[in-house]
Tab-separated table of C-alpha atoms in Angstrom:
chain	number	residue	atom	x	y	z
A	1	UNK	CA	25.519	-156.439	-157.354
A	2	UNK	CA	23.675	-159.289	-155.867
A	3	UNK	CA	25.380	-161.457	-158.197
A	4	UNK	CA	28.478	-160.915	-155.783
A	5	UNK	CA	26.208	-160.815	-152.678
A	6	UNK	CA	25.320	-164.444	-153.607
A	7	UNK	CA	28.964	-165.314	-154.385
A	8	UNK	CA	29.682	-164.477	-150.716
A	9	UNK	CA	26.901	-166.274	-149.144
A	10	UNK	CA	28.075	-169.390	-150.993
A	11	UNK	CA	31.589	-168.947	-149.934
A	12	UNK	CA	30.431	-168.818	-146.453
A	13	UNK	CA	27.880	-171.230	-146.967
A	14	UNK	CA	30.914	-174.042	-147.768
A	15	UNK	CA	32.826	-172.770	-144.848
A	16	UNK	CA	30.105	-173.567	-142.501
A	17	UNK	CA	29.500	-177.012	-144.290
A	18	UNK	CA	33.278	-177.742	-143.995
A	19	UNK	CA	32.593	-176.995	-139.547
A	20	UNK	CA	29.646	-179.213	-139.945
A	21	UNK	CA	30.582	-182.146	-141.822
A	22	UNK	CA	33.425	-184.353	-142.050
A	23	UNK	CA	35.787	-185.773	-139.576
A	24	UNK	CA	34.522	-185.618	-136.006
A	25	UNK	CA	36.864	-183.753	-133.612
A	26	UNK	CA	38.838	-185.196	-130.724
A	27	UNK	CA	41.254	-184.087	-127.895
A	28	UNK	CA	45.093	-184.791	-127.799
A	29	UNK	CA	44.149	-187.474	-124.747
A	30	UNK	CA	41.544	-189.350	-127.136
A	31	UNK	CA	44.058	-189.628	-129.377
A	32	UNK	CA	46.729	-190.640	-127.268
A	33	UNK	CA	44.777	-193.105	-125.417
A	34	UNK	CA	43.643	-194.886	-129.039
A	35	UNK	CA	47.290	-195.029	-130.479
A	36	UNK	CA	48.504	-196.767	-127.116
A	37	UNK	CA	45.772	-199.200	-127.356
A	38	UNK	CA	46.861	-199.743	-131.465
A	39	UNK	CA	43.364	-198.656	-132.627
A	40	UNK	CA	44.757	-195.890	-134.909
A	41	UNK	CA	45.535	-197.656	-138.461
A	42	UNK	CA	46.713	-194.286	-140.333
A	43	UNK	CA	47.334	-190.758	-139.070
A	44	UNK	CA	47.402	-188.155	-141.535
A	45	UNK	CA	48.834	-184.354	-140.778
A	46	UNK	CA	47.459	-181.641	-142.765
A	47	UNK	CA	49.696	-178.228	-143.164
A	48	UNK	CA	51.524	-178.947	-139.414
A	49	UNK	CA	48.333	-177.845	-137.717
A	50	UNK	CA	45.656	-180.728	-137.685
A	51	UNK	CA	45.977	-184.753	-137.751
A	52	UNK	CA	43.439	-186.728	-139.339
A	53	UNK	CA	42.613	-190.200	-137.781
A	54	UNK	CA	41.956	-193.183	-139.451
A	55	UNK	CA	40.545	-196.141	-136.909
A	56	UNK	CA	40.909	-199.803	-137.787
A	57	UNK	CA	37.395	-201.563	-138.417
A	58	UNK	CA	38.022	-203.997	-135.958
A	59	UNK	CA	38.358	-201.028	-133.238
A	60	UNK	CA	34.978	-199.005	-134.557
A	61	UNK	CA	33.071	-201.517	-132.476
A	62	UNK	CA	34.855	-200.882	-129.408
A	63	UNK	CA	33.104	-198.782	-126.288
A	64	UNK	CA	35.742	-196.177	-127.000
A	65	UNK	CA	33.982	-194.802	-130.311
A	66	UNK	CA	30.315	-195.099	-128.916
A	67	UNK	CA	30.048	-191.236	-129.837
A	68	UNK	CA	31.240	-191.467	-132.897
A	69	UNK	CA	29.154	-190.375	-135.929
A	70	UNK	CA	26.664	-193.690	-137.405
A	71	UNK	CA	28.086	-192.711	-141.054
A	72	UNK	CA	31.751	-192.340	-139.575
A	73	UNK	CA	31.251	-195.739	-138.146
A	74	UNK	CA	30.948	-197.621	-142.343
A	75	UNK	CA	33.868	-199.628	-142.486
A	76	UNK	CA	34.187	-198.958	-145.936
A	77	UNK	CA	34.321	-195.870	-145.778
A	78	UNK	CA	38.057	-193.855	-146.819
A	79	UNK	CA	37.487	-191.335	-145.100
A	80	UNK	CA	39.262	-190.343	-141.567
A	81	UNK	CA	36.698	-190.615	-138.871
A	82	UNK	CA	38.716	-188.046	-136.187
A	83	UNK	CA	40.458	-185.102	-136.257
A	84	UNK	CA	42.917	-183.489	-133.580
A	85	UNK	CA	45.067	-180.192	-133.696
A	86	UNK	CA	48.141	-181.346	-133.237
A	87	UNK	CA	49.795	-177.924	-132.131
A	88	UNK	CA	53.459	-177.923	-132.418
A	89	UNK	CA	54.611	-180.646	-135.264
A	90	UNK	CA	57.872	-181.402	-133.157
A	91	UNK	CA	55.709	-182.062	-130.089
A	92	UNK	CA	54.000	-184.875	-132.023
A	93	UNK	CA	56.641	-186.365	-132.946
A	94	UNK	CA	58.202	-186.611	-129.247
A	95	UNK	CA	55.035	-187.951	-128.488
A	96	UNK	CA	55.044	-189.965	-131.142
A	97	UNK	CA	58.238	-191.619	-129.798
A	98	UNK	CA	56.564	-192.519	-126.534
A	99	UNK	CA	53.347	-194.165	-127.870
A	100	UNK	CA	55.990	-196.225	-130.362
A	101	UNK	CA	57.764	-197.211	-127.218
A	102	UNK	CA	54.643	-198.556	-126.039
A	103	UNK	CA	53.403	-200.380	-128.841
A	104	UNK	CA	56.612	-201.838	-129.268
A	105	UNK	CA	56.733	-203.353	-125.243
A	106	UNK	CA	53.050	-204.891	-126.665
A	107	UNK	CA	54.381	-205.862	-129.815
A	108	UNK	CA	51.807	-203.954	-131.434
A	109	UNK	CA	52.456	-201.909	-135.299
A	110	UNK	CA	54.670	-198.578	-135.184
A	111	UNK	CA	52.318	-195.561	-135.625
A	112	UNK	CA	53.999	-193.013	-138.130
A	113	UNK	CA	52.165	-189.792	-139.001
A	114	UNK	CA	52.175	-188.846	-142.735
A	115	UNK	CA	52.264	-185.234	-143.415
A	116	UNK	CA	50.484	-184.133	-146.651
A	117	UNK	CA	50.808	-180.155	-146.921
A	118	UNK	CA	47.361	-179.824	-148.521
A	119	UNK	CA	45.787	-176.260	-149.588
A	120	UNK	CA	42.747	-175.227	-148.004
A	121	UNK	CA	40.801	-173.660	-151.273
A	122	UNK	CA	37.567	-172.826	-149.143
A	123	UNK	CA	39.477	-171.203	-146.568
A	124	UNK	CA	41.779	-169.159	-149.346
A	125	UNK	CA	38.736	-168.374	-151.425
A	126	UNK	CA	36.713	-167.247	-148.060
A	127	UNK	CA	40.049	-165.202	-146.665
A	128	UNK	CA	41.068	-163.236	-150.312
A	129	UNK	CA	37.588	-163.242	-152.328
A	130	UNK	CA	35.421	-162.110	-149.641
A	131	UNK	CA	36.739	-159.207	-148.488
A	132	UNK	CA	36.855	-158.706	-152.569
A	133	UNK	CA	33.678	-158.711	-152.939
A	134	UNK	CA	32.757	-156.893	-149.978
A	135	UNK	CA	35.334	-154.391	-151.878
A	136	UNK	CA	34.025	-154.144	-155.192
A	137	UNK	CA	29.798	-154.425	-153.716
A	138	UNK	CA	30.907	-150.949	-151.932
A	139	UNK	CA	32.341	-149.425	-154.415
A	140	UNK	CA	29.238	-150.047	-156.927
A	141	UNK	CA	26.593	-148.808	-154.144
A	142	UNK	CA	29.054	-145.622	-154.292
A	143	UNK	CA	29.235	-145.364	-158.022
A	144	UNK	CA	25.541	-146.063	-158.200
A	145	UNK	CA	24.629	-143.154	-155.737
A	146	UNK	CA	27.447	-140.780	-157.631
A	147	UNK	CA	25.995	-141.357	-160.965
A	148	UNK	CA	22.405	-140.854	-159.808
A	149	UNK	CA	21.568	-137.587	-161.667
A	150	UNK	CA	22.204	-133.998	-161.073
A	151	UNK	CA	20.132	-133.956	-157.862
A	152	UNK	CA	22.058	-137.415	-156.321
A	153	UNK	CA	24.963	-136.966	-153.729
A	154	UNK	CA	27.680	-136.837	-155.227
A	155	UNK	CA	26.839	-135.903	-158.346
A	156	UNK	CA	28.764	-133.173	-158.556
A	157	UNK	CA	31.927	-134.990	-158.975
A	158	UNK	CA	30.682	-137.322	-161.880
A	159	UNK	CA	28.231	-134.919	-163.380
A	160	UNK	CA	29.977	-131.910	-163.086
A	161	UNK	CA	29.360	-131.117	-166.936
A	162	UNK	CA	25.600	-131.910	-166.995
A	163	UNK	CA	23.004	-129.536	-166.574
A	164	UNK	CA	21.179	-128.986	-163.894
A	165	UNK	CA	17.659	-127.875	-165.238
A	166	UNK	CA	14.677	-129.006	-163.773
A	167	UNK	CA	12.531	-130.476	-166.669
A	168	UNK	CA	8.232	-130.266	-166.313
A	169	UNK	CA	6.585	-132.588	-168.499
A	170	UNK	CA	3.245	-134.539	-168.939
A	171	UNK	CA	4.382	-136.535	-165.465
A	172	UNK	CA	5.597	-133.720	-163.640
A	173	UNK	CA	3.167	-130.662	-165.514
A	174	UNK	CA	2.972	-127.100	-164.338
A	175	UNK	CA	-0.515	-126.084	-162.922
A	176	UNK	CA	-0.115	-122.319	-163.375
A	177	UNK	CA	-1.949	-120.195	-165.965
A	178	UNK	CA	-2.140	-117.035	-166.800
A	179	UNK	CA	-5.068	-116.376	-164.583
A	180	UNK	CA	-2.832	-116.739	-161.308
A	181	UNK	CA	-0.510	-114.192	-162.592
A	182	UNK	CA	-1.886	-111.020	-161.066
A	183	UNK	CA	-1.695	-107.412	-163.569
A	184	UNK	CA	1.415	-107.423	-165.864
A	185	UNK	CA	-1.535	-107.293	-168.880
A	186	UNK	CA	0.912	-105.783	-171.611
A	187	UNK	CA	3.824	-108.341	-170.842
A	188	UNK	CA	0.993	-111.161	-171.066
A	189	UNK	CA	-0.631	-110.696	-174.378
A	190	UNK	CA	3.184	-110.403	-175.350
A	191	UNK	CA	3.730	-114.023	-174.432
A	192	UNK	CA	0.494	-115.318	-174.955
A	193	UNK	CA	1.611	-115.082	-178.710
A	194	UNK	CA	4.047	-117.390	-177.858
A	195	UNK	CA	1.555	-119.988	-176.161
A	196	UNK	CA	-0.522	-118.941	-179.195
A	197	UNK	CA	2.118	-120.563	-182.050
A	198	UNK	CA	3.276	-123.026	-179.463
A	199	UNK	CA	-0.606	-124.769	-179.637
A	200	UNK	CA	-1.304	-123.405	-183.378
A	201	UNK	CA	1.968	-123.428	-185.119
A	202	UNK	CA	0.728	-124.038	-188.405
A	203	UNK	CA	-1.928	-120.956	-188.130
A	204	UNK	CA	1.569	-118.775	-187.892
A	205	UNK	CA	3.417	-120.776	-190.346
A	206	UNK	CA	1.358	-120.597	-193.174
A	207	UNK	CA	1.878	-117.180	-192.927
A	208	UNK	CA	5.129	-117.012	-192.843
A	209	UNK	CA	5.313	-116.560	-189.652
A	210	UNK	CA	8.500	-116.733	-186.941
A	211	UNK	CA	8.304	-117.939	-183.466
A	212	UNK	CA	10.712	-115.678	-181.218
A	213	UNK	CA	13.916	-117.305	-180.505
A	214	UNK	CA	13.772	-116.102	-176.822
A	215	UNK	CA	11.695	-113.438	-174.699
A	216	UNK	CA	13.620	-111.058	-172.141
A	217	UNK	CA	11.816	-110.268	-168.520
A	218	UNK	CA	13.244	-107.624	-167.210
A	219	UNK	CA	12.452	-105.946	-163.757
A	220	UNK	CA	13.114	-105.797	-159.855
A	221	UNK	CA	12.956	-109.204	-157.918
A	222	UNK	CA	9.119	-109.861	-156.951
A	223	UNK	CA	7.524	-108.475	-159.849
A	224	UNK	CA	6.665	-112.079	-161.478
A	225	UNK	CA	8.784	-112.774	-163.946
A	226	UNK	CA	9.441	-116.189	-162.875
A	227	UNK	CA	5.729	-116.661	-162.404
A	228	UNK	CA	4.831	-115.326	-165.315
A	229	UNK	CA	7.244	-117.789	-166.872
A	230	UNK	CA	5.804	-120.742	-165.416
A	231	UNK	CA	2.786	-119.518	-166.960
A	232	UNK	CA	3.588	-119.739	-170.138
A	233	UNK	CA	4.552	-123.288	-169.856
A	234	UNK	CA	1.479	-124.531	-168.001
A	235	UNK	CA	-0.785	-122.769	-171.056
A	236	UNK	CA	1.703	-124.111	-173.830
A	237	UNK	CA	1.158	-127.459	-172.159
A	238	UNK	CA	4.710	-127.829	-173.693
A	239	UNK	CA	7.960	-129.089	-171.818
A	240	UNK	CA	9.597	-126.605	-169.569
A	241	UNK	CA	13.063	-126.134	-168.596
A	242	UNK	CA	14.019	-124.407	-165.216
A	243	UNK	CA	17.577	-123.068	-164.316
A	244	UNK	CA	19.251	-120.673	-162.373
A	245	UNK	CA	21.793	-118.732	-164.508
A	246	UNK	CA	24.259	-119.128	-161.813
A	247	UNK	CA	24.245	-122.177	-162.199
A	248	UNK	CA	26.162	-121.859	-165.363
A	249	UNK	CA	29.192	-120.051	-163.615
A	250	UNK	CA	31.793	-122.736	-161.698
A	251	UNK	CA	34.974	-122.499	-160.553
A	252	UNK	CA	36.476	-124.731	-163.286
A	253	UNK	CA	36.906	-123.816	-166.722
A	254	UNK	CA	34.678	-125.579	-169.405
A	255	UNK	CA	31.836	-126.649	-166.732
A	256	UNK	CA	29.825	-123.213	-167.690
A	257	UNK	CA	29.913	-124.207	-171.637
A	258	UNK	CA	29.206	-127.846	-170.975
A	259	UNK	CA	26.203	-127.251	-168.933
A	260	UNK	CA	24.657	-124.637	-172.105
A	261	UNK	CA	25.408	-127.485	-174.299
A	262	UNK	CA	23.678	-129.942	-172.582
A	263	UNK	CA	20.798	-128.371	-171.835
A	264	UNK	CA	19.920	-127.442	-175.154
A	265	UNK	CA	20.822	-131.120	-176.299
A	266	UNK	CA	18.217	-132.151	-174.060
A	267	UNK	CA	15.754	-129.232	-175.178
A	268	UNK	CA	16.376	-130.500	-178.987
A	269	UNK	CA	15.464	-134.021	-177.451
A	270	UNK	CA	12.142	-132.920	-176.115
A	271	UNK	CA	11.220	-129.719	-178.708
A	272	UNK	CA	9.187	-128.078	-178.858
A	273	UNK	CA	9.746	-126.917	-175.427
A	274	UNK	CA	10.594	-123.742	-173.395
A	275	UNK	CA	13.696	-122.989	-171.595
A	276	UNK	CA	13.754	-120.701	-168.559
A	277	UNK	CA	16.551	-119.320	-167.541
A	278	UNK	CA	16.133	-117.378	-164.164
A	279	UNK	CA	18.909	-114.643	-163.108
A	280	UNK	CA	20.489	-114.661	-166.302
A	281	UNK	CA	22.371	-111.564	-165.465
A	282	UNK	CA	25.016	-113.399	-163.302
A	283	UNK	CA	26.060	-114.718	-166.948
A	284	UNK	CA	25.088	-111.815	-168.688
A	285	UNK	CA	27.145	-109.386	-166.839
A	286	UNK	CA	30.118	-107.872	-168.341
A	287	UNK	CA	33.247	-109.992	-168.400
A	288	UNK	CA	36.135	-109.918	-165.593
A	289	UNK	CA	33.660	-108.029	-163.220
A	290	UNK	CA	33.313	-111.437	-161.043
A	291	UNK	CA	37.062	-112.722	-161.466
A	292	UNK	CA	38.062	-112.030	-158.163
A	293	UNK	CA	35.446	-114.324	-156.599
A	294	UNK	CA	36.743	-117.510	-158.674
A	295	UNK	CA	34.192	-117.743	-160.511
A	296	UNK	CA	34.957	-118.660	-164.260
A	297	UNK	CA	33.102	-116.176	-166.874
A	298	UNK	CA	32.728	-118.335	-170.303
């Protein structure tokens, strides 16, 4: 992105240089006042909008061009040392006519304006690749913040299909034990097996020993479950996955199965680890009972 940014700022940085270099401007009555006195050698008009003026040395001298830039002033110099809008191109050329007429009554050299209909590549680049890359700077900022993980805005429109579990780890570890899980004794020497095989595994498998593919919490809302959970993670010391089961039901078919999938691609990643999956009835429930409220049972 700041690849672009710089792109721009160089664009703009040889637009200003074009304003503050170069040809030196002057007014339609400097200009008509030096091609009456036959100090204009060469006038030059550029795409019917702006004359360049080329002096004669002998006239750089003169009190008329005191102003004038010192390295405008080099009389070897090929560049035009003035430049004039000329406004309409048929209006120069009437007033061509006149100043002719008068350089002709002082026998002085016919002044005839070239027209050279040159592109302006600075301008064009400034005027189409800008706003570009204005454009495409935008759009990566937007992409950048879409694809910026399952909690980013907007990240339900490019990560619909990813899961949404919140992963503890050795940088983000769980400081709850068993010891700030108040009663519930039976259910915690239950699980405490697991944290058991979890830390020992090779105690269990020696034996011949299983660890159980999942444990089931089951009762009313406030009697621990999720705490007790959390527990068993912060003993195990192992990496925990956290997820609502609702958050496996969308609107859209597909999302639901997706979301499984990836989580347990990223629990395979990080095993052995425990995945929590909180309300799991509102995917356990029996089919077609939530249908009416557009929610898609998978």
């Amino acid at each position: 992105m700041w690849i672009y940014i710089l792109i721009g700022l160089a664009l703009l940085g040889l637009q200003m240089a074009k304003f503050m270099g170069g040809p030196q401007k002057a007014t339609t009555a400097e200009f008509e006042k030096w091609a009456r006195k036959g100090q204009i050698e060469r006038l030059v008009v550029i795409n019917n909008e702006e004359a360049q003026i080329f002096i004669k040395k002998d006239s750089l001298t003169t009190p008329d061009h005191d102003k004038l830039k010192q390295e405008l002033k080099d009389p070897n110099s090929k560049l035009p040392q003035y430049i004039v809008n000329i406004g309409n191109p048929d209006v120069l050329e009437t007033r061509l006519e006149d100043i002719n007429a008068t350089l002709a009554k002082e026998k002085k050299d016919k002044l005839v304006a070239d027209y050279d209909p040159q592109t302006n590549w600075t301008g064009t680049l400034v005027t189409y690749l800008l706003p570009l890359l204005i454009f495409i700077g935008l759009w990566l900022i937007i992409l950048r913040r879409m694809g910026g993980g399952a909690g980013g805005p907007g990240a339900q429109i490019f990560n619909i299909g990813k899961s949404k579990a919140t992963l503890f780890d050795n940088n983000t570890k769980v400081n709850i034990t068993f010891a700030d899980v108040a009663g519930l004794d039976e259910a915690k020497e239950e699980v405490m097996e697991v944290v058991d095989f979890l830390k020992n595994p090779k105690k269990y498998t020696s034996l011949g020993g299983k660890i159980p593919k999942g444990v089931l919490l089951v009762g009313p809302p406030g009697t621990g479950k999720t705490l007790l959970a959390k527990a068993v993670a912060g003993e195990a010391g192992a990496p925990f996955f956290s997820i609502s089961g609702s958050d496996f039901v969308e609107m859209f078919v597909g999302v639901g199965a997706s979301r499984v999938r990836d989580l347990f691609r990223q629990a395979r990643e990080k095993a052995p680890c425990i995945i929590f999956i909180d309300e799991i009835d509102a995917i356990g429930r029996a089919r077609g009972r939530g249908a009416i409220q557009g929610g898609n049972d998978e």
